[in-house]
Tab-separated table of C-alpha atoms and ligand atoms in Angstrom:
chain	number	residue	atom	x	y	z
A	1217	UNK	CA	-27.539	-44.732	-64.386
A	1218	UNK	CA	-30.198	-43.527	-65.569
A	1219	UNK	CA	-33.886	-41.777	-63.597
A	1220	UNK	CA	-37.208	-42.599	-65.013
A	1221	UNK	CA	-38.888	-39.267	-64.894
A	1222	UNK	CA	-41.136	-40.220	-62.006
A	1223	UNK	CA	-37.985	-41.054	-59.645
A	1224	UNK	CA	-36.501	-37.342	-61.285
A	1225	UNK	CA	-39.693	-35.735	-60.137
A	1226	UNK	CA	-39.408	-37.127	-56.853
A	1227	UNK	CA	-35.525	-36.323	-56.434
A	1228	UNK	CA	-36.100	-32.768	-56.928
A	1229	UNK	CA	-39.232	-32.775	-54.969
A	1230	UNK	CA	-36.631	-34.373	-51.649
A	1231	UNK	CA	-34.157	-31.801	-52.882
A	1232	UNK	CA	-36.676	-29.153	-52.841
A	1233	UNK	CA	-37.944	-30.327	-49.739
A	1234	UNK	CA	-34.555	-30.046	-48.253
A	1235	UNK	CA	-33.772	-26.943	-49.140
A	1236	UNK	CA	-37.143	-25.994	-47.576
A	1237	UNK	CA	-36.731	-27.672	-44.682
A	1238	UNK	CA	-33.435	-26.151	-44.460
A	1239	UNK	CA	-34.346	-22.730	-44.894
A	1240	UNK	CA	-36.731	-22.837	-41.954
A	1241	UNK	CA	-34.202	-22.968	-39.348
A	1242	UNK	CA	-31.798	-20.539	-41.411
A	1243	UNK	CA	-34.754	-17.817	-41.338
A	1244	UNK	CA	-35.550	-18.931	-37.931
A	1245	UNK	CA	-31.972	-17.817	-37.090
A	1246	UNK	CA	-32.277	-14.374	-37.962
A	1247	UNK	CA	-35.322	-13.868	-35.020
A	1248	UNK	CA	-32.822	-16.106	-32.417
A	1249	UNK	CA	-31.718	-13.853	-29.531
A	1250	UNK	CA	-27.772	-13.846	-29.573
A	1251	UNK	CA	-26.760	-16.395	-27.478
A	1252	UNK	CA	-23.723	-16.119	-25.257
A	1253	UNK	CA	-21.707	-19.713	-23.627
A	1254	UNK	CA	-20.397	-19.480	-20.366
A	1255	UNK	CA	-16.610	-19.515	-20.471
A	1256	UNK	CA	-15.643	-18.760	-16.833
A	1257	UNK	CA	-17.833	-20.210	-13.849
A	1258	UNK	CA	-16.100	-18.793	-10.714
A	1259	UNK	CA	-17.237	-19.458	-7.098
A	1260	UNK	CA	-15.805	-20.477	-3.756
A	1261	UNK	CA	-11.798	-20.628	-3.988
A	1262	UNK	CA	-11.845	-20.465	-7.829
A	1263	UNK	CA	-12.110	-16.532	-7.119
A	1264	UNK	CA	-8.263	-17.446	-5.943
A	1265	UNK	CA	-7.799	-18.826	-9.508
A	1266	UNK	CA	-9.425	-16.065	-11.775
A	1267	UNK	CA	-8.119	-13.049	-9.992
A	1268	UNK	CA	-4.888	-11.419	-8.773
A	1269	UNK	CA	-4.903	-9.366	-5.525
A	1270	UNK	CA	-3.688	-5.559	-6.131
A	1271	UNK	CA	-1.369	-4.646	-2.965
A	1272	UNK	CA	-1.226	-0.732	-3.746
A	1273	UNK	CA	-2.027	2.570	-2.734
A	1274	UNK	CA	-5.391	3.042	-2.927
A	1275	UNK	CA	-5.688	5.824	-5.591
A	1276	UNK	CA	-8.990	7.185	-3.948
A	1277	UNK	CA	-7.036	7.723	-0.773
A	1278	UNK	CA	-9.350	5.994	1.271
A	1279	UNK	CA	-8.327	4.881	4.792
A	1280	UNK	CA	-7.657	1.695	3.850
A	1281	UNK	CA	-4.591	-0.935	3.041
A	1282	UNK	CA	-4.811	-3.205	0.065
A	1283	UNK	CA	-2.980	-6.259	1.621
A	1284	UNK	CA	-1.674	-9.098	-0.815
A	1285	UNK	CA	-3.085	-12.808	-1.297
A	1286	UNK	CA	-1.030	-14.011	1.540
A	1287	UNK	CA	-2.135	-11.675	3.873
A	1288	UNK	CA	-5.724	-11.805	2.937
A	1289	UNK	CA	-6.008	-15.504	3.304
A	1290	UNK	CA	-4.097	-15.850	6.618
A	1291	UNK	CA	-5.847	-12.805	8.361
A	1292	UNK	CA	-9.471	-14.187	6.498
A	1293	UNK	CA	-10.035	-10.995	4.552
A	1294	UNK	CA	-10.561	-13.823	1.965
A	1295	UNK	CA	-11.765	-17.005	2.163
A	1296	UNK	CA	-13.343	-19.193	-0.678
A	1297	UNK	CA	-14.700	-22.801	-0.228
A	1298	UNK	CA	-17.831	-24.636	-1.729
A	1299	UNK	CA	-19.936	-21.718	-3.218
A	1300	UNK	CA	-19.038	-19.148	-1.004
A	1301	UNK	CA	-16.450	-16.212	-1.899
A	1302	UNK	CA	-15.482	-13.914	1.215
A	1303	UNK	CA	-14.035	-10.539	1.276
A	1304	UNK	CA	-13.576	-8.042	4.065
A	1305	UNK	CA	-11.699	-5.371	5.768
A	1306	UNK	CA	-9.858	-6.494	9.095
A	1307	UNK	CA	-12.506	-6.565	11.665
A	1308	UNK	CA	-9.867	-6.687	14.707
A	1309	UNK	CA	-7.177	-4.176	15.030
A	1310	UNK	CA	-7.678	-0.395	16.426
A	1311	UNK	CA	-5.356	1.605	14.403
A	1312	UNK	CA	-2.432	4.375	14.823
A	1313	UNK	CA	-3.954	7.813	13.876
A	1314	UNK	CA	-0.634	8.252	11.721
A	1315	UNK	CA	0.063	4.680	11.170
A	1316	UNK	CA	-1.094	2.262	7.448
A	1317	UNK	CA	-5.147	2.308	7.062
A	1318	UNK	CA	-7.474	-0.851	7.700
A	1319	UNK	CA	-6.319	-3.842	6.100
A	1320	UNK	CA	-8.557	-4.363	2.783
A	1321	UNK	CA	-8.667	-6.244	-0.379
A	1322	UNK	CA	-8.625	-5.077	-4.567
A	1323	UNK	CA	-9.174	-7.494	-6.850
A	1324	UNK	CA	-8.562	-7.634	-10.599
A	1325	UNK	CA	-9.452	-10.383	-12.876
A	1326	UNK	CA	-6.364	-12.159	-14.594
A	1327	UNK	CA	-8.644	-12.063	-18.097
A	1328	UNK	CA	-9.805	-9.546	-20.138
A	1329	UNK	CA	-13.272	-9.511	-22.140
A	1330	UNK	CA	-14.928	-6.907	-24.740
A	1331	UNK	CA	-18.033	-8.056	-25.949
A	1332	UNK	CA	-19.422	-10.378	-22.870
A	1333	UNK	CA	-21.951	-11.628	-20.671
A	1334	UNK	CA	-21.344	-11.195	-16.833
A	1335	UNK	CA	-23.964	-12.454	-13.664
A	1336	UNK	CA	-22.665	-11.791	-10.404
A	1337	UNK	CA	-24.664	-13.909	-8.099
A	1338	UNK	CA	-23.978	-11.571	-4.603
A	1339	UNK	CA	-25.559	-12.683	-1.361
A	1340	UNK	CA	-23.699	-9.640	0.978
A	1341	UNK	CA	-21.992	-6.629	0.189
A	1342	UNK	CA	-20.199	-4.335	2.193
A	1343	UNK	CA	-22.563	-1.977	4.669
A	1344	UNK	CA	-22.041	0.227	7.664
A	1345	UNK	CA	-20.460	3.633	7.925
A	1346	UNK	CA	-16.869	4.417	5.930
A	1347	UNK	CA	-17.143	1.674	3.405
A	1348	UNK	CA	-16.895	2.362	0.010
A	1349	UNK	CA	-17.498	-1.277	-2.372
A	1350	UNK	CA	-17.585	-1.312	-5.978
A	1351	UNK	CA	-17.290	-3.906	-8.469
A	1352	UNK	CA	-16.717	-2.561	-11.730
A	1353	UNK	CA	-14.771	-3.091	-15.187
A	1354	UNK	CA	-11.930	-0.928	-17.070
A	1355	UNK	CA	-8.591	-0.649	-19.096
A	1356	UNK	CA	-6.218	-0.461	-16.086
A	1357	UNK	CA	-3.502	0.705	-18.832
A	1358	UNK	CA	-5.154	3.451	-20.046
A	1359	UNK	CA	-7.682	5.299	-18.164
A	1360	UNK	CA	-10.268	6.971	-18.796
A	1361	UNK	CA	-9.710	6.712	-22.841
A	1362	UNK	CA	-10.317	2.709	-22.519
A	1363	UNK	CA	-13.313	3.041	-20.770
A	1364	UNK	CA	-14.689	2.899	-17.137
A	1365	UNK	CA	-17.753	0.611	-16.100
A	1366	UNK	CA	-18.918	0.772	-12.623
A	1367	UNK	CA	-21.717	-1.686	-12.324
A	1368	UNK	CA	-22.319	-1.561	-8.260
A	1369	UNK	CA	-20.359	1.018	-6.470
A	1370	UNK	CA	-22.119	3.232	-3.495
A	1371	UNK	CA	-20.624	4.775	-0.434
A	1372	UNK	CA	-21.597	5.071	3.728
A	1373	UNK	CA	-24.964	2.938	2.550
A	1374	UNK	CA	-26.344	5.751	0.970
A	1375	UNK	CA	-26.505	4.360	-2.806
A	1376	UNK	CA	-26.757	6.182	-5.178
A	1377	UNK	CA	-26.787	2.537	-6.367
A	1378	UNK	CA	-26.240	3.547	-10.029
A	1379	UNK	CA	-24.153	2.264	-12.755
A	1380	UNK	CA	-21.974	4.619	-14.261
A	1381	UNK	CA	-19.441	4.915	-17.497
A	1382	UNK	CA	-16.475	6.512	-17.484
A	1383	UNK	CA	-14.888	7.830	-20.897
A	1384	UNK	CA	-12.693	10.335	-22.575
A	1385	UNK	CA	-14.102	13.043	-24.317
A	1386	UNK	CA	-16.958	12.194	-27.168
A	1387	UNK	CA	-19.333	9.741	-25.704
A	1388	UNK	CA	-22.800	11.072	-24.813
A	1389	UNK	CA	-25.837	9.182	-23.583
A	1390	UNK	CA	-29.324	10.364	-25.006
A	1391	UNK	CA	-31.055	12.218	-23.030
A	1392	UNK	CA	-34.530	11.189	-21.280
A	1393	UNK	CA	-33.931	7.396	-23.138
A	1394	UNK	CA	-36.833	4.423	-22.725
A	1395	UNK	CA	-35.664	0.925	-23.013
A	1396	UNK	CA	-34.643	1.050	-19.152
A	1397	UNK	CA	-36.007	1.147	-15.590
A	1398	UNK	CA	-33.730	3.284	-13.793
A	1399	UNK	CA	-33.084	7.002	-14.372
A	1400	UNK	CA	-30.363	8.923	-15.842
A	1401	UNK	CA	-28.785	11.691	-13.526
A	1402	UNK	CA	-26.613	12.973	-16.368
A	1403	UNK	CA	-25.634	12.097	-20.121
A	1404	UNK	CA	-21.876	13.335	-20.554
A	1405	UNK	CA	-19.617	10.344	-19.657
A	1406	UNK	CA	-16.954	12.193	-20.346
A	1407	UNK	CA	-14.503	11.871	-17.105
A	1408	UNK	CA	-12.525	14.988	-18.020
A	1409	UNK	CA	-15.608	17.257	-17.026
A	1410	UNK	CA	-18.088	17.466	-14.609
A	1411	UNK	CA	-16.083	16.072	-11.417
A	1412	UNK	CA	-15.427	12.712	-13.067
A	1413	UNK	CA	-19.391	11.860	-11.891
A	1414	UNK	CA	-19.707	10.310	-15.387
A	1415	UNK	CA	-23.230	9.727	-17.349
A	1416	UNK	CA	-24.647	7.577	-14.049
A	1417	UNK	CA	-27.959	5.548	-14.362
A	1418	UNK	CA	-29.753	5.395	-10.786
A	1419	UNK	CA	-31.567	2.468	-9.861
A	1420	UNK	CA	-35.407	2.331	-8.727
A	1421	UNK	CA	-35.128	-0.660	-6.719
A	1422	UNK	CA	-34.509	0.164	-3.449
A	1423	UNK	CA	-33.124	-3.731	-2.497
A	1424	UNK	CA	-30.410	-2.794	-5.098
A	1425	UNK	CA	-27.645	-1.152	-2.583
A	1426	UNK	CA	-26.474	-1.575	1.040
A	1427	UNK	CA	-28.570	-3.005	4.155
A	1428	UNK	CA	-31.932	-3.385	2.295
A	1429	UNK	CA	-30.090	-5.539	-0.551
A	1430	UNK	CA	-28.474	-7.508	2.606
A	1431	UNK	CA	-31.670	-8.138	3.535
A	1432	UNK	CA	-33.326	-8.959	0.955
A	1433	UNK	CA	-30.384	-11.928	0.809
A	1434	UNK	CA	-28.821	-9.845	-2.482
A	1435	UNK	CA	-29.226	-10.550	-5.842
A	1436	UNK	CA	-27.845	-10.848	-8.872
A	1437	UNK	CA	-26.148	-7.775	-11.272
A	1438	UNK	CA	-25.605	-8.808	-14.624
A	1439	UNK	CA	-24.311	-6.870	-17.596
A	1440	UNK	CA	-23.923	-7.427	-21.388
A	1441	UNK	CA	-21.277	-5.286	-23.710
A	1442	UNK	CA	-21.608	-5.229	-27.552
A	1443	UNK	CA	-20.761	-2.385	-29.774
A	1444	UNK	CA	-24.009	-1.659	-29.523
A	1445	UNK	CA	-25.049	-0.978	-26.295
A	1446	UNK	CA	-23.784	-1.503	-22.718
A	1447	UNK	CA	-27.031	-2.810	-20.477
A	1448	UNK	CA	-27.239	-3.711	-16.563
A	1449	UNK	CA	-29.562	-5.603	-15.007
A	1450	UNK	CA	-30.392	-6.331	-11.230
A	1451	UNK	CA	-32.785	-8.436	-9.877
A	1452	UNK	CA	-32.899	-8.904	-6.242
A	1453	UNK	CA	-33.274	-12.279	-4.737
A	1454	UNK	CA	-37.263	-12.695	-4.413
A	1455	UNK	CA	-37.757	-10.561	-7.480
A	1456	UNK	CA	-40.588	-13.088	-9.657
A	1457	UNK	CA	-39.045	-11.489	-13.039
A	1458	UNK	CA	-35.124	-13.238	-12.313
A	1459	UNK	CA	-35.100	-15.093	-15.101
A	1460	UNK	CA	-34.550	-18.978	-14.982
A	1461	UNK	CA	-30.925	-18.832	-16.829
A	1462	UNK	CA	-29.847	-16.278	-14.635
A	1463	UNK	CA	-30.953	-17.891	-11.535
A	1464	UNK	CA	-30.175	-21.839	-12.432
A	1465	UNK	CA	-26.800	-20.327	-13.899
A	1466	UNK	CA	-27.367	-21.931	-16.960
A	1467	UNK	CA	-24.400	-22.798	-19.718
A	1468	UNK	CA	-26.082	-20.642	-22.535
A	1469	UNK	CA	-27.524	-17.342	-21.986
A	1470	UNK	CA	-29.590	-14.776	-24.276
A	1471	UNK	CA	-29.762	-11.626	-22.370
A	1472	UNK	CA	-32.633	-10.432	-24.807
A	1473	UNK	CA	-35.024	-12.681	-23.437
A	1474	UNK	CA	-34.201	-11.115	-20.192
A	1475	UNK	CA	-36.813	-8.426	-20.416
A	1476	UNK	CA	-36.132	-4.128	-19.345
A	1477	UNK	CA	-32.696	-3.459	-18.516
A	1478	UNK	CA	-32.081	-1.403	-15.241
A	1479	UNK	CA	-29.330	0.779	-16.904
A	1480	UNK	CA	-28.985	1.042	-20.964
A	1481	UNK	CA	-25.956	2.807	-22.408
A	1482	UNK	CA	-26.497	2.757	-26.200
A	1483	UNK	CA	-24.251	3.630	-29.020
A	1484	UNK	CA	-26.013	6.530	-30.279
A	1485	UNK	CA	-23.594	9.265	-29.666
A	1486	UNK	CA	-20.879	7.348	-28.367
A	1487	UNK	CA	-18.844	4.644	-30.352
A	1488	UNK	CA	-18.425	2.041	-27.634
A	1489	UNK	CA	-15.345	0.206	-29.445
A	1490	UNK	CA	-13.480	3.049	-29.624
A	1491	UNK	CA	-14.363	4.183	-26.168
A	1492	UNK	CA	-13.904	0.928	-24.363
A	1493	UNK	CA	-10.861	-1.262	-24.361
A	1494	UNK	CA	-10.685	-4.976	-23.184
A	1495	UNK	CA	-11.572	-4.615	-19.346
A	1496	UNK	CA	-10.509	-6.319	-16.468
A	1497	UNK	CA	-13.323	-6.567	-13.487
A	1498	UNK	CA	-12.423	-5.730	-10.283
A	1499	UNK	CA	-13.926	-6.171	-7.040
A	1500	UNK	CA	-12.762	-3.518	-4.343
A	1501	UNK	CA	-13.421	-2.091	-0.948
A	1502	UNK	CA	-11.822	1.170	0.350
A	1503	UNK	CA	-12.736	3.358	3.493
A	1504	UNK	CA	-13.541	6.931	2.943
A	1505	UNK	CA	-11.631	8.260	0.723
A	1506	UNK	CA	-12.450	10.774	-2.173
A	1507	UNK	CA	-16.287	9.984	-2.147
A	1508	UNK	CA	-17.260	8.262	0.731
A	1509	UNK	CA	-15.305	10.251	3.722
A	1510	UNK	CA	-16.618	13.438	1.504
A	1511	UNK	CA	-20.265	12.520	1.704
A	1512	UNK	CA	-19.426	10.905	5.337
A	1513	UNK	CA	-20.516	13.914	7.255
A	1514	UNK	CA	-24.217	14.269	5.652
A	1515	UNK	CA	-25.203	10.522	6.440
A	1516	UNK	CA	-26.110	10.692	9.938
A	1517	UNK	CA	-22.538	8.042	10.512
A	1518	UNK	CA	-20.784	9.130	13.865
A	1519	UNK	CA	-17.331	11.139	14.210
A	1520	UNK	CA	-15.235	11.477	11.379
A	1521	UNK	CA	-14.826	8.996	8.620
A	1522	UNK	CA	-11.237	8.551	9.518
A	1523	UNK	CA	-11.715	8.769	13.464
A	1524	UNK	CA	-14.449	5.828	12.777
A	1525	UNK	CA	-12.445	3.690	10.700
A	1526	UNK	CA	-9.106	4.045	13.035
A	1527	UNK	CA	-10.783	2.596	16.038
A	1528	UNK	CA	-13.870	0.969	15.555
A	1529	UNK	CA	-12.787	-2.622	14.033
A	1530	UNK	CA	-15.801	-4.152	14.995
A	1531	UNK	CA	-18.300	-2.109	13.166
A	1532	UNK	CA	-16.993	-3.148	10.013
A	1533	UNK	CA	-17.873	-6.994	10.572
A	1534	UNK	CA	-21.080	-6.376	8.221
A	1535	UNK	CA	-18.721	-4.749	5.722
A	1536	UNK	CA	-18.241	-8.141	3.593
A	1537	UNK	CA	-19.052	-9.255	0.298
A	1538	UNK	CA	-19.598	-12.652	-0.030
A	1539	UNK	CA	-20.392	-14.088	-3.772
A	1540	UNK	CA	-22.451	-17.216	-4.334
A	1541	UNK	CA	-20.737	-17.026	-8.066
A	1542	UNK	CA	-19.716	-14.739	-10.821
A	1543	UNK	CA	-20.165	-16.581	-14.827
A	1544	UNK	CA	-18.562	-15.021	-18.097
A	1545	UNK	CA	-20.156	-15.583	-21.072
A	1546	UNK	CA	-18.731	-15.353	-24.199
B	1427	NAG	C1	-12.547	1.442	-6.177
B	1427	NAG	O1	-13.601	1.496	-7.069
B	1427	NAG	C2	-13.944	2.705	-7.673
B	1427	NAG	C3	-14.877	2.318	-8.769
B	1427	NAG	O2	-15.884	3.123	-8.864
B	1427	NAG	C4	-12.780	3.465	-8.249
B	1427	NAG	O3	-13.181	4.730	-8.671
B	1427	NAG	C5	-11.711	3.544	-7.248
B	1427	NAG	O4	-10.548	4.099	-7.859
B	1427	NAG	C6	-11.373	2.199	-6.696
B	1427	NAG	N1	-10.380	2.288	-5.714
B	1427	NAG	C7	-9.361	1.504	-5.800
B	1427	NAG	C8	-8.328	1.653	-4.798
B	1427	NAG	O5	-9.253	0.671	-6.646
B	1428	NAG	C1	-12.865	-17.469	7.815
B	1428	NAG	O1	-14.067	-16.913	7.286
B	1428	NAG	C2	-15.057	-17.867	6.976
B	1428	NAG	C3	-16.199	-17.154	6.297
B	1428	NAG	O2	-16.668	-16.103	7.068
B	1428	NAG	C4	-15.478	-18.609	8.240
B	1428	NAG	O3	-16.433	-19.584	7.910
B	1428	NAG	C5	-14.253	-19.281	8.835
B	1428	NAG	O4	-14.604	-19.900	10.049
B	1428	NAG	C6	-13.158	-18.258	9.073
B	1428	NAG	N1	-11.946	-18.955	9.473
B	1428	NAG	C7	-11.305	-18.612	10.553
B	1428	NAG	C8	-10.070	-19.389	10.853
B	1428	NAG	O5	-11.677	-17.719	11.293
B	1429	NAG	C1	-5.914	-8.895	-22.463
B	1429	NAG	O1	-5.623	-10.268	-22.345
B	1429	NAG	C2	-4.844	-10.769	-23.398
B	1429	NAG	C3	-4.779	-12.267	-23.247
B	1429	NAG	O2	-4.369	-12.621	-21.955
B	1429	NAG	C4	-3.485	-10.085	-23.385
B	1429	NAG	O3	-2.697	-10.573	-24.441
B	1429	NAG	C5	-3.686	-8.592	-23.537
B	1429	NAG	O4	-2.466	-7.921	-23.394
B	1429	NAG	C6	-4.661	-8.076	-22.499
B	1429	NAG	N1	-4.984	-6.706	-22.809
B	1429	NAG	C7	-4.819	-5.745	-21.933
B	1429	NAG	C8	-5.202	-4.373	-22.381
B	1429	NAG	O5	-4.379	-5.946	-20.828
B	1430	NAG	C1	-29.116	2.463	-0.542
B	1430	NAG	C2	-29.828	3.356	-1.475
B	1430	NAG	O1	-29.455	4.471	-1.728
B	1430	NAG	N1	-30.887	2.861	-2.036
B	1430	NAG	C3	-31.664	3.674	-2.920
B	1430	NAG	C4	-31.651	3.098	-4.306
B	1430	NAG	O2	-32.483	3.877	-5.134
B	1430	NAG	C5	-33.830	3.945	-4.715
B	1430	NAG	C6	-34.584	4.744	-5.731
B	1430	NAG	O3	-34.015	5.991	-5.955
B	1430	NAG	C7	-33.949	4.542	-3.337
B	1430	NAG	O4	-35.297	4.459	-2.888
B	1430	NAG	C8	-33.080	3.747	-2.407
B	1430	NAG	O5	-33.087	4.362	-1.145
């Protein structure tokens, strides 16, 4: 067949047209914040589903005893239904000064994730004197060379409400960074030095930790890992700046739209591949112990940590974390 030139002209005008038109949304691309797609929504008894209970000896040697899934869900230290996750210490028994600690629960997720999206969606956590929470990420295999990522962790409701890495030697945070809203207490998150405290970010927001997040009605913690940077966020549950993919829980997410980070961990002096393995999360909740029966004394909480914990069963019925949801994106 053969094209008068007028129908040529007008060919290669539609093909120049299409590539035009094409080229818009290729360019467009480049300015697109990364977008992540939710590959694990988890609430209610799917927390059963995503993650195995850890039945050991708590290796903070807090006054506590990690109980299995059975256990848990016939004494209600766990309970899951509709979009409520519960987990708590025994509330009931008075226990033998030489005898096991206070029935608890560890959690660690069945999957693994590097580079990820993750919103926990929290409406309790654990408060009152003893207790010790944390929900945090790492390489159970191979600690602290594959990383350590403690999102939420505070002790005896004092905070410090920071979010911390743990490393081997060789990864350094800048010091005195912007791009973030909390503050740094120090840069080396090298775990072989300093006491293990890490390079911890401190949050500002006083409805980030303990009774004042409680009630406040929580909140939501979410964190993003790339080899670029590791970033927190926390908004609490009235906060105006939550934003709407966060709070609707939406299928896509682009945590750059998502405005200041609460803690940023970039890749400047610190190669966060090579420091950080695939994680598991885990979700735990010890009594005293290394950090919170050492700070016990100085928070104005009654007795000793141990003494407390041994035979006050009741005063731990606020010591629960109950999650509306926690979503993976990948
Ligand atoms: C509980 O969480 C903290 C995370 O900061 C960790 O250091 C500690 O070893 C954990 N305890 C147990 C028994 O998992
Ligand atoms: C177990 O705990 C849940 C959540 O707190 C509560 O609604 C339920 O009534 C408890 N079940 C029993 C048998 O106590
Ligand atoms: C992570 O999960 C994958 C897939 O389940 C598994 O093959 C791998 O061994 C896990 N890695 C670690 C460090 O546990
Ligand atoms: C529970 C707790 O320690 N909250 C603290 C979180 O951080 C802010 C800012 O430093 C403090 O004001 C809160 O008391």
């Amino acid at each position: 067949m053969r094209f008068s030139s007028a129908v040529f002209t007008s060919f290669v005008l539609s093909l120049l047209t299409l590539f035009t038109f094409q080229a818009i949304p290729s360019t467009h691309a480049l300015c697109t914040p990364k977008t992540y797609k939710m590959a694990d929504d988890i609430k209610g008894a799917g927390f059963f589903d995503a993650f195995d209970f850890e039945a050991i000896d708590d290796p903070t040697h807090g006054r506590v005893n990690y109980v299995d899934g059975e256990t848990a869900k016939r004494n209600n230290l766990t309970f899951g239904s509709g979009e409520t996750f519960i987990l708590r210490p025994d509330t009931v028994s008075i226990l033998k000064p030489d005898g096991p600690g206070r029935d608890s629960v560890r959690l660690i997720s069945k999957k693994n994730y590097t580079n990820h999206v993750a919103v926990f969606d929290i409406r309790h956590m654990p408060q009152g004197c003893g207790t010790w929470p944390a929900v945090w990420e790492v390489d159970p295999t191979n600690w602290p060379f594959g990383g350590e990522f403690d999102i939420l962790e505070g002790a005896n409701d004092d905070g410090p409400n920071a979010s911390t890495l743990h490393t081997g030697p060789g990864c350094v945070m800048p010091a005195g960074r912007s791009g973030m809203l909390g503050k740094q207490l120090d840069e080396n998150c090298d775990s072989t030095i300093n006491n293990n405290i890490g390079c911890p970010v401190k949050f500002q927001q006083p409805e980030s930790y303990g009774p004042a997040f409680n009630g406040n009605g929580g909140g939501w913690y979410a964190v993003e890992r790339t080899p670029a940077a590791i970033k927190v966020w926390f908004w609490g549950r009235n906060d105006n700046n939550v934003p709407a993919q966060v709070r609707n829980g939406d299928a896509n997410v682009a945590p750059e739209t998502w405005g200041t980070p609460t803690a940023l961990f970039p890749e400047n002096n610190c190669n966060i591949d090579q420091h950080f393995a695939a994680h598991n999360i885990i979700i735990n909740l010890t009594l005293c112990g290394d950090w919170a029966g050492q700070t016990y004394g100085s928070t104005g909480c009654p007795s000793t940590c141990v003494d407390f914990v041994n035979n006050n069963p009741k005063s731990f019925e606020q010591a629960y974390f109950d999650f509306a949801s926690l979503r993976v994106y990948l």
